[in-house]
Structure formats: structure tokens, C-alpha cells
């Protein structure tokens, strides 16, 4: 465009920039719309079929940005050439050909060129398609995630280790686990889960309980070490404050307590100056703790250690404040299972609800849920009275009848026997009584 | 794009040419009142050395325009009144047996075609055989008789007139003949104010007295200047797209062309547009052709070159209407604004 007069050059450059923007707004919306539609489709598929991909779905919003790359490449490839810009400018200026002639010949044109008005950008129609596609993606992302039903064994296996995982997370958040302990626990939990997947029986729950106990024991051990170190430090400090030089026993006790702390990983995140006063990281890792001889260093050690122990103690406090022991089932969290509370648990027995009333509730009659017309009460003769009418053969045994001496003397049909502390009774029901009871409890017809 | 160093007409050259053409146009406008656009088209075609077909009802000044031209240009002028019994040799001339120095020999007697400005009045009244006598003359600017080819004077123009409404005893011009006319100018009636002015200035309808305004040398200079008018490549591209779109089977053909045109324009149509646009640009005092000149001459240069099918007549479409539709459909610049942009209005 160097051939053109200086007066028209800025205008043409402006036209060139505007054409570039117009071209970009023509190309990019197509790609952005396409990418958003593809992203929306992927989001829908993930929502319906691939629950595991849910975490990466927000990244689909970068689709229009990715579409920038091909759009820019196409813009560069289809950019308006100077001759095309000159022709457009000439046409916009009335089509007199003056601009084109100067552009092509480079000669000074004897006539003035007519100015032209810049074309206007009208991108809204193209951009509305992008907005519609973005709306589609929003809708696709708002679709609730469909989680495919796992098989019962997987659910149970996950349920067995769910509490354990929660407990590990809680301990980890309070920095009460060393990386090695965390790794070991994760391996243990995974092993339990896999075992439960292969074979689901009481051993899985027992293994989970064992691991839970182990975690609790480890936690208790750490707390003990912390308490011991705090007490040793207190005694050591009290002696030093009283102006009495600490005894070697006190020093050794404090050194042992600190070694115990290090052994339990409670000094792994101690401040660097504290670690340096205790002989460095290597010494702590090897359990070879040496207290400094210098009184000033000892004073600094005591102050730093007290602060560290206070911090760690607060963390244990946080764990204690947790609503339940880590990993342990706490029925109070599940109000619906609390049989002593709630309207349904306190209702009259047999009135329905989650339970059937308290176990010690008084039995009431006439409020049964069974249909009343199925069993009609009829007065029966006393069951113990034997009359020839009440008899009916129960079974026919081969051979001669054997005498039953325990029954022979019982005229009331009731016999008491047993040793001290044990009482048992057996009553022989007459067949009519027997059949009445059987009919009463027989539910097969009511189903 | 590397600019090619081309010679552009200087401002003085353009101004001088415009002044000379202006005199001619001014005098023609004195003779033919209220027909400025038609006069511009005829003059533009003459500057491009093209033949002109004037079509209009009787009494609209077709013949008067040609006669005025001949007087103003101081060119040799002949008129042939085409009649059904006119023979080709009546136009081209013929060999006559003559006795010279005791010997008899054929001597060629040139016909009226051997002139600078030939008025073929009511050309469609002659038979196609006679009309065809002009084919070689118009295209090659020469005449061949008895195996001898004779060049016509330079310049040579044919200005033909025809009446569009009388069909009885007329012979429509064949396509080959029509194609040789650079432009076909339709002459329509005059407005009432113009008519009033004619009544006030001409008692018997006689034309005002005219003096030549251009001699042969000046005319040749104008021809050279016309040829030197710059045709930008983008404008040439527009002409080529315009002519290509007259063919109904091309992708760029608009609906009107697809529906009503049987055969489109020949390349001669594109050449005619370019040449006439050059002439019009010089008439307007421009050293170059622009899109607007092309649009201005496109109808006159293309409409008579289209062969329309019968449905066009049934639907009331003619060549002019088709070319107007074509001009609406074909943009100036091949690669227009992006779809997200629009030209500012006003």
C-alpha cells in the first residue's frame, strides 16, 4: 500500500484492521459454536455414561478458546490482500476506480479520491449461535450425574472401608500421620477392600475393626509420648526456673521423651531451629537425641519444644473434639435408628413404624393386624383333661408300645423337672388345642 | 502485488480530451433534447470505435442524431435506407464491365459502405442476405468482392436504426449481426417539458445549424486517449464475472439468467463493455475506468447479446431487465466484505 497517497493510507490500514476483525468474527463463531456443541455432547455423554469423567467436565469451557487456534490459522490464510482491500475501498467509495488505478500504476492521479465510510461490524447474528451453543453446554453440565448402580458386593466392600478412609483423612488433616504410616494404612485399607470384594463375610468387618483398633492404639501411643514429653519438659523447666540445675535423671528422661516423640513422628514437622538444637534431622531419625550443654541453648530448646508440644497437643485436642472416635460407628448420628426417641418408637406396640414397639411392652389383644374374621374364638375344653373325644393318633410307631415312666404318674398332663437353677416344663396339648394354636399362628393363608 | 509501471493519462491530456468531447456532446444535446444518457452512450461507443444500433419508435430522433454526428465530426457520411429489395452489392459495391482503351474489363465501383460514418437506416427492413453484407465490414473493417479485399476508411462506424414495433415486412437481425454492434441504445420518448421546449425552439422540427467541432486528427487523438484509459484489474474482473454470469449454466448465474436466458454473451460482449466504459470514463474526464462506468454501459453493451427463451417473453422479461437483475446479483468486488460486516449507508 506504499503506492497510495499518504492521505488515504491510514484509512486503508483502518479498513484492513476492521476487515481482519470482521473475518475473525466470521470464522471464529463457527468453530466456537462447533466446539461448544461437541463439548455439550461430551458433557451429556459423561453425565449419562461416564461418572468418572465428572471432575474434568468444567474444563470443557475452554473449548471456545481452543477453537481460537484453527480460527486464527484460517484468518491468517484468508487474510485480505492489499489488492483486495484497495478494490473494496474503491467500491465502498463509489466505485470510481481511482484508488485502484493509483494502487496498480503507482502514478500520481490527477483527481482527488473520494473518501469512503468504514463498513460496520454486525457480529451479533454469528455470536448468537455461540451463545446458543454455550447455553447447550450449560444445560448439559446442569444435567444431574447418573451414577451407575454398583453390584452389591462392591457397595458393601466400599462401605466396609469407608469409615477407615474417613478416619485416615481426619488424622492426615491434623498432621498426626507420618507419610510412611499413611502409606501403610492406605495399603491396609485397600487390602481389606479387595478381600471384601473377593469374599464378603464377617472376616472383612473383623479386619476393618482390627485396623481401626490399631489406628486408635497408634494414636493413643502418640498422645502418651506427647504427654510424657510435656511432663518431662515441665519438670525440667520447673527445676531450671527454681535455680536448681536439672539432674541427670531429669535430662535423661527429657531426652528419652524427645526420642519417643521423634520415634512417633511428632517431631517431623518441628521447626528447623528445634531440630538443630536436638542434633539435626538425622539424629532425630536415628533416635539419638542429645540435649545441648549450653544453658542458653537449653533455655531456647525448652521454649521451642514447649511451643511445639503445645501445637501438637492442640491437634490432639481437635481429634478429641471430633464427634466420634475416628472410624467408629456412632448410632447417635442416625436419629432414625434411635428406638428410644421419635414418635414411631413411642407409639403403641403393633401400630407400625420402623420397629414393632419396645421388647418389654405389655401385650395387648384385639389390636392385631391380622384379619379378625380368619380366626373365630371358640371355647375349648381344658387342654389337660383327657377325654376319649380329644384323642387322635399323632403317629403310629412300629412294634410294641414302650412305657413312658415320666408320663405315667402325671395326671395333670404337666411335668416339672430340672436341676438346681434350671426349670423346664412340658405340657402335652390335646390335639384340638394343638390345631387351634397352629391355625392361629399359621400365616400362610393370609399372604 | 507489485505495481506495474503503466502510463496514465496526465491531467492535461484528460482535460483536453474532455473539452473536445464536451463540445461534441454539447452540440448533440442541442440537436437531441432530453436524451443526455443516450447521447453519452453513443459518444462513448464512438470513442471506442464501436458500432451503434439505435432502436426506437419513429420520430424520436434516431436519424437526426446520426446526421448531427456526421456534421459535427466532419467525417464522410453515407446513408443507406434499407428496403426489402436492397441487395448486398448495393452496400458493398460491385464490379461493372467497362470498356477501357479498347478492352473490356471489370471495374469495381465501391458501395456506400466505403465511408467513415454509415447510417444504416431501418436496417431490419432488408433481407438477412443483405444484412449479412455488413458482417465483414463491421468486424474486419474491410470488404471482399470477387476475391478482392478492400479496406474501409479509418474510422469506420455503422450507426444503424431499427423500429421495434413493426414486424410486417421486417427481418430481425441475426445474432451474429447483433453481436457486432458494440452497444444497442434504446431510444424512448421524451418528457413533457422537453416536448414543450422542442415546440418553442423548432418551428418545423428542423435541427439547429451545426459546425464541425472535431476534425479527423483530433478524433484519432481521442481514440488513442480512449485506448490509454486505464482499466484496473479488479474492474476487469468485475466485467468478466458479469459476462460469465450471463450464461445460464454457470454457478454464478442469477435466477433471472437461469430461468430466461438461452445463450449468454460472447467474449465480444466483455470487450465491448471494457471499450465503452473506457470511452465513458474519458467523456467523464477520468483517466481510468471504475465500477460505476461498467455498470453504466453494461445494459447497452450486453442486453442485445442475450438470446432469451420463450418463457422470458411470456413472463415479460427482456434483455434489459435481465441485465439489471444481473447487475444487482454480481458484486463489484469478487471477495466482498465478511458476513459480519455491512457497508455504511448514506
PDB file of N, CA and C in Angstrom, chain A residues 167 170-172 174-177 181 185 211-227 264 266 312 315-320 322 324-326:
ATOM      1  N   UNK A 167     -11.382 -41.824  58.640  1.00  0.00           N
ATOM      2  CA  UNK A 167     -10.514 -41.659  59.803  1.00  0.00           C
ATOM      3  C   UNK A 167      -9.104 -41.265  59.390  1.00  0.00           C
ATOM      4  N   UNK A 170      -9.017 -37.674  58.420  1.00  0.00           N
ATOM      5  CA  UNK A 170      -9.067 -36.778  59.578  1.00  0.00           C
ATOM      6  C   UNK A 170      -7.700 -36.683  60.244  1.00  0.00           C
ATOM      7  N   UNK A 171      -7.076 -37.831  60.426  1.00  0.00           N
ATOM      8  CA  UNK A 171      -5.746 -37.836  61.042  1.00  0.00           C
ATOM      9  C   UNK A 171      -4.741 -37.093  60.164  1.00  0.00           C
ATOM     10  N   UNK A 172      -4.901 -37.252  58.867  1.00  0.00           N
ATOM     11  CA  UNK A 172      -3.988 -36.591  57.944  1.00  0.00           C
ATOM     12  C   UNK A 172      -4.175 -35.074  58.004  1.00  0.00           C
ATOM     13  N   UNK A 174      -4.998 -33.390  60.480  1.00  0.00           N
ATOM     14  CA  UNK A 174      -4.391 -32.879  61.723  1.00  0.00           C
ATOM     15  C   UNK A 174      -2.895 -33.166  61.777  1.00  0.00           C
ATOM     16  N   UNK A 175      -2.345 -33.683  60.713  1.00  0.00           N
ATOM     17  CA  UNK A 175      -0.905 -33.972  60.597  1.00  0.00           C
ATOM     18  C   UNK A 175      -0.449 -34.902  61.703  1.00  0.00           C
ATOM     19  N   UNK A 176      -1.254 -35.886  62.003  1.00  0.00           N
ATOM     20  CA  UNK A 176      -0.902 -36.854  63.030  1.00  0.00           C
ATOM     21  C   UNK A 176      -0.461 -38.177  62.420  1.00  0.00           C
ATOM     22  N   UNK A 177      -0.216 -38.167  61.148  1.00  0.00           N
ATOM     23  CA  UNK A 177       0.278 -39.374  60.478  1.00  0.00           C
ATOM     24  C   UNK A 177       1.560 -39.033  59.745  1.00  0.00           C
ATOM     25  N   UNK A 181       3.321 -43.967  57.685  1.00  0.00           N
ATOM     26  CA  UNK A 181       2.111 -44.523  58.306  1.00  0.00           C
ATOM     27  C   UNK A 181       0.919 -44.388  57.363  1.00  0.00           C
ATOM     28  N   UNK A 185      -1.280 -47.453  55.985  1.00  0.00           N
ATOM     29  CA  UNK A 185      -2.718 -47.530  56.239  1.00  0.00           C
ATOM     30  C   UNK A 185      -3.494 -47.643  54.932  1.00  0.00           C
ATOM     31  N   UNK A 211      -8.038 -53.026  62.160  1.00  0.00           N
ATOM     32  CA  UNK A 211      -7.246 -51.878  61.686  1.00  0.00           C
ATOM     33  C   UNK A 211      -7.657 -50.610  62.433  1.00  0.00           C
ATOM     34  N   UNK A 212      -8.931 -50.525  62.727  1.00  0.00           N
ATOM     35  CA  UNK A 212      -9.417 -49.355  63.461  1.00  0.00           C
ATOM     36  C   UNK A 212      -8.790 -49.334  64.853  1.00  0.00           C
ATOM     37  N   UNK A 213      -8.738 -50.483  65.499  1.00  0.00           N
ATOM     38  CA  UNK A 213      -8.121 -50.570  66.819  1.00  0.00           C
ATOM     39  C   UNK A 213      -6.652 -50.218  66.740  1.00  0.00           C
ATOM     40  N   UNK A 214      -6.043 -50.678  65.669  1.00  0.00           N
ATOM     41  CA  UNK A 214      -4.609 -50.409  65.503  1.00  0.00           C
ATOM     42  C   UNK A 214      -4.374 -48.899  65.365  1.00  0.00           C
ATOM     43  N   UNK A 215      -5.239 -48.264  64.617  1.00  0.00           N
ATOM     44  CA  UNK A 215      -5.109 -46.821  64.449  1.00  0.00           C
ATOM     45  C   UNK A 215      -5.318 -46.110  65.774  1.00  0.00           C
ATOM     46  N   UNK A 216      -6.313 -46.584  66.517  1.00  0.00           N
ATOM     47  CA  UNK A 216      -6.595 -45.955  67.802  1.00  0.00           C
ATOM     48  C   UNK A 216      -5.416 -46.141  68.754  1.00  0.00           C
ATOM     49  N   UNK A 217      -4.830 -47.356  68.707  1.00  0.00           N
ATOM     50  CA  UNK A 217      -3.687 -47.625  69.578  1.00  0.00           C
ATOM     51  C   UNK A 217      -2.515 -46.732  69.215  1.00  0.00           C
ATOM     52  N   UNK A 218      -2.277 -46.597  67.927  1.00  0.00           N
ATOM     53  CA  UNK A 218      -1.174 -45.745  67.478  1.00  0.00           C
ATOM     54  C   UNK A 218      -1.383 -44.315  67.901  1.00  0.00           C
ATOM     55  N   UNK A 219      -2.623 -43.891  67.799  1.00  0.00           N
ATOM     56  CA  UNK A 219      -2.940 -42.520  68.183  1.00  0.00           C
ATOM     57  C   UNK A 219      -2.740 -42.328  69.679  1.00  0.00           C
ATOM     58  N   UNK A 220      -3.164 -43.336  70.448  1.00  0.00           N
ATOM     59  CA  UNK A 220      -3.008 -43.274  71.892  1.00  0.00           C
ATOM     60  C   UNK A 220      -1.527 -43.259  72.274  1.00  0.00           C
ATOM     61  N   UNK A 221      -0.757 -44.057  71.536  1.00  0.00           N
ATOM     62  CA  UNK A 221       0.682 -44.109  71.813  1.00  0.00           C
ATOM     63  C   UNK A 221       1.312 -42.739  71.565  1.00  0.00           C
ATOM     64  N   UNK A 222       0.879 -42.103  70.497  1.00  0.00           N
ATOM     65  CA  UNK A 222       1.430 -40.792  70.194  1.00  0.00           C
ATOM     66  C   UNK A 222       1.027 -39.776  71.264  1.00  0.00           C
ATOM     67  N   UNK A 223      -0.183 -39.884  71.711  1.00  0.00           N
ATOM     68  CA  UNK A 223      -0.647 -38.940  72.714  1.00  0.00           C
ATOM     69  C   UNK A 223       0.129 -39.156  74.026  1.00  0.00           C
ATOM     70  N   UNK A 224       0.387 -40.440  74.326  1.00  0.00           N
ATOM     71  CA  UNK A 224       1.164 -40.729  75.529  1.00  0.00           C
ATOM     72  C   UNK A 224       2.546 -40.127  75.425  1.00  0.00           C
ATOM     73  N   UNK A 225       3.163 -40.314  74.250  1.00  0.00           N
ATOM     74  CA  UNK A 225       4.513 -39.769  74.060  1.00  0.00           C
ATOM     75  C   UNK A 225       4.494 -38.252  74.209  1.00  0.00           C
ATOM     76  N   UNK A 226       3.445 -37.665  73.708  1.00  0.00           N
ATOM     77  CA  UNK A 226       3.338 -36.214  73.796  1.00  0.00           C
ATOM     78  C   UNK A 226       3.184 -35.771  75.248  1.00  0.00           C
ATOM     79  N   UNK A 227       2.316 -36.487  75.958  1.00  0.00           N
ATOM     80  CA  UNK A 227       2.085 -36.138  77.362  1.00  0.00           C
ATOM     81  C   UNK A 227       3.356 -36.323  78.192  1.00  0.00           C
ATOM     82  N   UNK A 264       7.714 -41.444  67.146  1.00  0.00           N
ATOM     83  CA  UNK A 264       6.306 -41.413  66.734  1.00  0.00           C
ATOM     84  C   UNK A 264       6.030 -40.380  65.641  1.00  0.00           C
ATOM     85  N   UNK A 266       6.406 -37.240  65.724  1.00  0.00           N
ATOM     86  CA  UNK A 266       5.804 -35.969  66.162  1.00  0.00           C
ATOM     87  C   UNK A 266       6.789 -34.810  66.074  1.00  0.00           C
ATOM     88  N   UNK A 312       1.132 -29.388  68.987  1.00  0.00           N
ATOM     89  CA  UNK A 312       0.731 -30.775  68.734  1.00  0.00           C
ATOM     90  C   UNK A 312      -0.415 -31.196  69.657  1.00  0.00           C
ATOM     91  N   UNK A 315      -3.608 -30.170  68.352  1.00  0.00           N
ATOM     92  CA  UNK A 315      -4.094 -31.039  67.276  1.00  0.00           C
ATOM     93  C   UNK A 315      -4.791 -32.269  67.858  1.00  0.00           C
ATOM     94  N   UNK A 316      -4.187 -32.819  68.908  1.00  0.00           N
ATOM     95  CA  UNK A 316      -4.866 -33.952  69.537  1.00  0.00           C
ATOM     96  C   UNK A 316      -6.201 -33.515  70.099  1.00  0.00           C
ATOM     97  N   UNK A 317      -6.204 -32.282  70.616  1.00  0.00           N
ATOM     98  CA  UNK A 317      -7.469 -31.743  71.116  1.00  0.00           C
ATOM     99  C   UNK A 317      -8.515 -31.697  70.031  1.00  0.00           C
ATOM    100  N   UNK A 318      -8.075 -31.317  68.832  1.00  0.00           N
ATOM    101  CA  UNK A 318      -9.019 -31.274  67.710  1.00  0.00           C
ATOM    102  C   UNK A 318      -9.596 -32.652  67.436  1.00  0.00           C
ATOM    103  N   UNK A 319      -8.719 -33.645  67.499  1.00  0.00           N
ATOM    104  CA  UNK A 319      -9.183 -35.010  67.240  1.00  0.00           C
ATOM    105  C   UNK A 319     -10.160 -35.441  68.318  1.00  0.00           C
ATOM    106  N   UNK A 320      -9.850 -35.053  69.567  1.00  0.00           N
ATOM    107  CA  UNK A 320     -10.749 -35.445  70.668  1.00  0.00           C
ATOM    108  C   UNK A 320     -12.094 -34.753  70.534  1.00  0.00           C
ATOM    109  N   UNK A 322     -13.566 -34.179  67.908  1.00  0.00           N
ATOM    110  CA  UNK A 322     -14.362 -34.716  66.805  1.00  0.00           C
ATOM    111  C   UNK A 322     -15.567 -35.448  67.380  1.00  0.00           C
ATOM    112  N   UNK A 324     -16.848 -38.157  67.126  1.00  0.00           N
ATOM    113  CA  UNK A 324     -16.800 -39.586  67.427  1.00  0.00           C
ATOM    114  C   UNK A 324     -15.371 -40.053  67.275  1.00  0.00           C
ATOM    115  N   UNK A 325     -15.167 -41.215  67.764  1.00  0.00           N
ATOM    116  CA  UNK A 325     -13.847 -41.803  67.588  1.00  0.00           C
ATOM    117  C   UNK A 325     -13.648 -42.077  66.107  1.00  0.00           C
ATOM    118  N   UNK A 326     -12.500 -41.764  65.557  1.00  0.00           N
ATOM    119  CA  UNK A 326     -12.341 -41.914  64.110  1.00  0.00           C
ATOM    120  C   UNK A 326     -12.676 -43.315  63.645  1.00  0.00           C
TER     121      UNK A 326
END
